[in-house]
Amino acid sequence: VVQAFCFRCRSCSSAHKRCSLQSGALFHFRRVIYHYITSLKIIFFINNTTKTPACQQRRAVCVARKRKNSRNPLVFIWFCGMIIIYTTDITESGVDMTEVVAALIWDSDKFMICQRPAHKARGLLWEFVGGKVEPGETKEQALIRECREELDVMLSVGDVFMEVVHEYPDITVHLTLFNANIAEGIPQKLEHNDIKWITPDEIPNYDFCPADEEILIEIRKNDSERDRGLRDV
């Protein structure tokens, strides 16, 4: 923790070694924190094993100069600005998450799965019906729209069954799977290559999209618990 606040004084840079964490944006961010700390006259005793007496004297001069300017209100404004800049950089360089919704639709002891078209990413793999959430839509609205476009059915959306995050080579998705029922219509293959109704025991017979693997495990787990409960009765 102490090493995280090490800084490199310009007046004696040749005599100091940068700590192992001192690189890139993290190094500059620590400098921002250190400057603000010294501006508030908070003293941190930093363990620098490579200091010489000359370096200690120059370092004391540097800290004294910072203290001298600590009453300047521009210091606080500058600090806030730097925080905003670095926070923005971190956000922009982070993972771009795509919100995706899907429906777990049951018919007695079977649930619906759909096979993706061959020309799309992850072609011919099986999945739950659904798609991306468009700007201005709620997740429920997006799921109703997707089912109308892909299956030509009107969906009644229930509660959330499960949420997962999965990173593909081309996209990172936050998938929300809803329990749902078909309120009106018969599923049609408007976009998918095929549609099937399967039991949890038949899951191993199909190749699913990787993002669905955790969900399928949970479905099989719930089905096993239900079967045990029926046997106990």
Short mmCIF file of C-alpha atoms in Angstrom, two decimals, residues 35-166:
data_model
loop_
_atom_site.label_atom_id
_atom_site.label_comp_id
_atom_site.label_asym_id
_atom_site.label_seq_id
_atom_site.Cartn_x
_atom_site.Cartn_y
_atom_site.Cartn_z
CA HIS A 35 -0.38 15.67 -5.05
CA TYR A 36 -3.83 16.03 -3.54
CA ILE A 37 -2.79 14.33 -0.32
CA THR A 38 0.13 16.70 0.11
CA SER A 39 -2.10 19.67 -0.72
CA LEU A 40 -4.27 18.72 2.27
CA LYS A 41 -1.13 18.49 4.43
CA ILE A 42 -1.61 14.76 5.08
CA ILE A 43 1.79 13.21 5.72
CA PHE A 44 2.61 9.75 4.40
CA PHE A 45 5.87 8.16 5.44
CA ILE A 46 6.99 6.36 2.33
CA ASN A 47 9.54 3.59 2.50
CA ASN A 48 11.97 4.17 -0.36
CA THR A 49 14.94 1.86 -0.01
CA THR A 50 17.02 3.62 -2.66
CA LYS A 51 17.06 7.13 -1.06
CA THR A 52 20.35 8.86 -0.37
CA PRO A 53 20.77 11.82 2.01
CA ALA A 54 20.89 14.15 -1.00
CA CYS A 55 17.66 12.68 -2.32
CA GLN A 56 15.97 13.08 1.06
CA GLN A 57 16.87 16.77 1.12
CA ARG A 58 15.60 17.36 -2.41
CA ARG A 59 12.45 15.40 -1.64
CA ALA A 60 11.79 17.58 1.42
CA VAL A 61 12.13 20.68 -0.77
CA CYS A 62 9.62 19.27 -3.26
CA VAL A 63 7.06 18.50 -0.53
CA ALA A 64 7.59 21.94 0.99
CA ARG A 65 6.82 23.59 -2.34
CA LYS A 66 3.61 21.59 -2.62
CA ARG A 67 2.60 22.63 0.90
CA LYS A 68 3.27 26.25 0.06
CA ASN A 69 0.71 26.07 -2.74
CA SER A 70 -1.81 24.00 -0.79
CA ARG A 71 -4.06 26.99 -0.05
CA ASN A 72 -4.69 27.58 -3.74
CA PRO A 73 -8.33 26.59 -4.51
CA LEU A 74 -7.26 25.67 -8.04
CA VAL A 75 -5.55 22.61 -6.59
CA PHE A 76 -8.90 21.05 -5.71
CA ILE A 77 -10.39 21.95 -9.11
CA TRP A 78 -7.37 20.45 -10.84
CA PHE A 79 -7.66 17.29 -8.76
CA CYS A 80 -11.35 16.84 -9.64
CA GLY A 81 -10.59 17.37 -13.31
CA MET A 82 -7.86 14.75 -13.28
CA ILE A 83 -10.14 12.24 -11.57
CA ILE A 84 -12.80 12.78 -14.27
CA ILE A 85 -10.23 12.36 -17.04
CA TYR A 86 -8.80 9.12 -15.67
CA THR A 87 -12.22 7.73 -14.83
CA THR A 88 -13.34 8.41 -18.40
CA ASP A 89 -10.25 6.73 -19.81
CA ILE A 90 -10.81 3.64 -17.68
CA THR A 91 -14.50 3.46 -18.68
CA GLU A 92 -13.78 3.87 -22.38
CA SER A 93 -11.07 1.23 -22.30
CA GLY A 94 -13.29 -1.21 -20.41
CA VAL A 95 -15.46 -3.97 -21.79
CA ASP A 96 -18.43 -2.89 -23.91
CA MET A 97 -21.35 -4.89 -22.52
CA THR A 98 -24.30 -5.75 -24.76
CA GLU A 99 -27.64 -6.32 -23.05
CA VAL A 100 -29.38 -9.44 -24.35
CA VAL A 101 -32.68 -10.99 -23.28
CA ALA A 102 -34.07 -14.48 -23.82
CA ALA A 103 -37.15 -16.51 -22.93
CA LEU A 104 -37.43 -19.82 -21.08
CA ILE A 105 -40.74 -21.10 -22.44
CA TRP A 106 -42.15 -24.33 -21.04
CA ASP A 107 -44.80 -26.65 -22.46
CA SER A 108 -45.51 -29.26 -19.81
CA ASP A 109 -42.12 -30.89 -19.09
CA LYS A 110 -40.40 -29.53 -22.22
CA PHE A 111 -38.88 -26.13 -23.01
CA MET A 112 -38.26 -24.38 -26.31
CA ILE A 113 -34.86 -24.08 -27.98
CA CYS A 114 -34.04 -22.49 -31.33
CA GLN A 115 -31.20 -23.18 -33.77
CA ARG A 116 -29.33 -20.14 -35.01
CA PRO A 117 -29.11 -19.53 -38.79
CA ALA A 118 -25.97 -20.87 -40.44
CA HIS A 119 -24.88 -17.44 -41.76
CA LYS A 120 -24.83 -15.76 -38.32
CA ALA A 121 -22.20 -15.83 -35.60
CA ARG A 122 -22.33 -19.13 -33.71
CA GLY A 123 -24.31 -20.52 -36.60
CA LEU A 124 -26.35 -23.71 -36.13
CA LEU A 125 -25.82 -23.67 -32.36
CA TRP A 126 -28.91 -23.89 -30.19
CA GLU A 127 -30.14 -21.10 -27.93
CA PHE A 128 -33.14 -19.60 -26.18
CA VAL A 129 -35.24 -17.28 -28.28
CA GLY A 130 -34.45 -13.60 -27.76
CA GLY A 131 -32.10 -10.84 -28.83
CA LYS A 132 -30.52 -7.49 -28.08
CA VAL A 133 -32.19 -4.75 -26.07
CA GLU A 134 -32.61 -1.65 -28.24
CA PRO A 135 -32.17 1.89 -26.86
CA GLY A 136 -35.30 3.11 -25.07
CA GLU A 137 -36.64 -0.41 -24.45
CA THR A 138 -37.07 -2.23 -21.20
CA LYS A 139 -35.86 -5.83 -21.16
CA GLU A 140 -39.43 -7.11 -21.10
CA GLN A 141 -40.37 -4.96 -24.11
CA ALA A 142 -37.31 -6.15 -26.02
CA LEU A 143 -38.16 -9.80 -25.36
CA ILE A 144 -41.77 -9.35 -26.52
CA ARG A 145 -40.56 -7.64 -29.71
CA GLU A 146 -37.92 -10.30 -30.44
CA CYS A 147 -40.41 -13.14 -30.04
CA ARG A 148 -42.90 -11.39 -32.30
CA GLU A 149 -40.21 -10.87 -34.97
CA GLU A 150 -38.61 -14.32 -34.72
CA LEU A 151 -41.55 -16.61 -33.81
CA ASP A 152 -44.66 -14.57 -34.68
CA VAL A 153 -46.08 -15.09 -31.19
CA MET A 154 -47.26 -12.80 -28.41
CA LEU A 155 -45.33 -13.46 -25.24
CA SER A 156 -46.33 -13.11 -21.59
CA VAL A 157 -43.12 -12.30 -19.70
CA GLY A 158 -42.69 -13.50 -16.12
CA ASP A 159 -39.89 -13.13 -13.61
CA VAL A 160 -36.16 -13.46 -14.19
CA PHE A 161 -34.90 -17.05 -14.16
CA MET A 162 -31.18 -16.26 -14.34
CA GLU A 163 -28.61 -13.71 -15.46
CA VAL A 164 -25.18 -14.49 -16.89
CA VAL A 165 -22.28 -12.58 -18.40
CA HIS A 166 -20.25 -14.21 -21.17
#
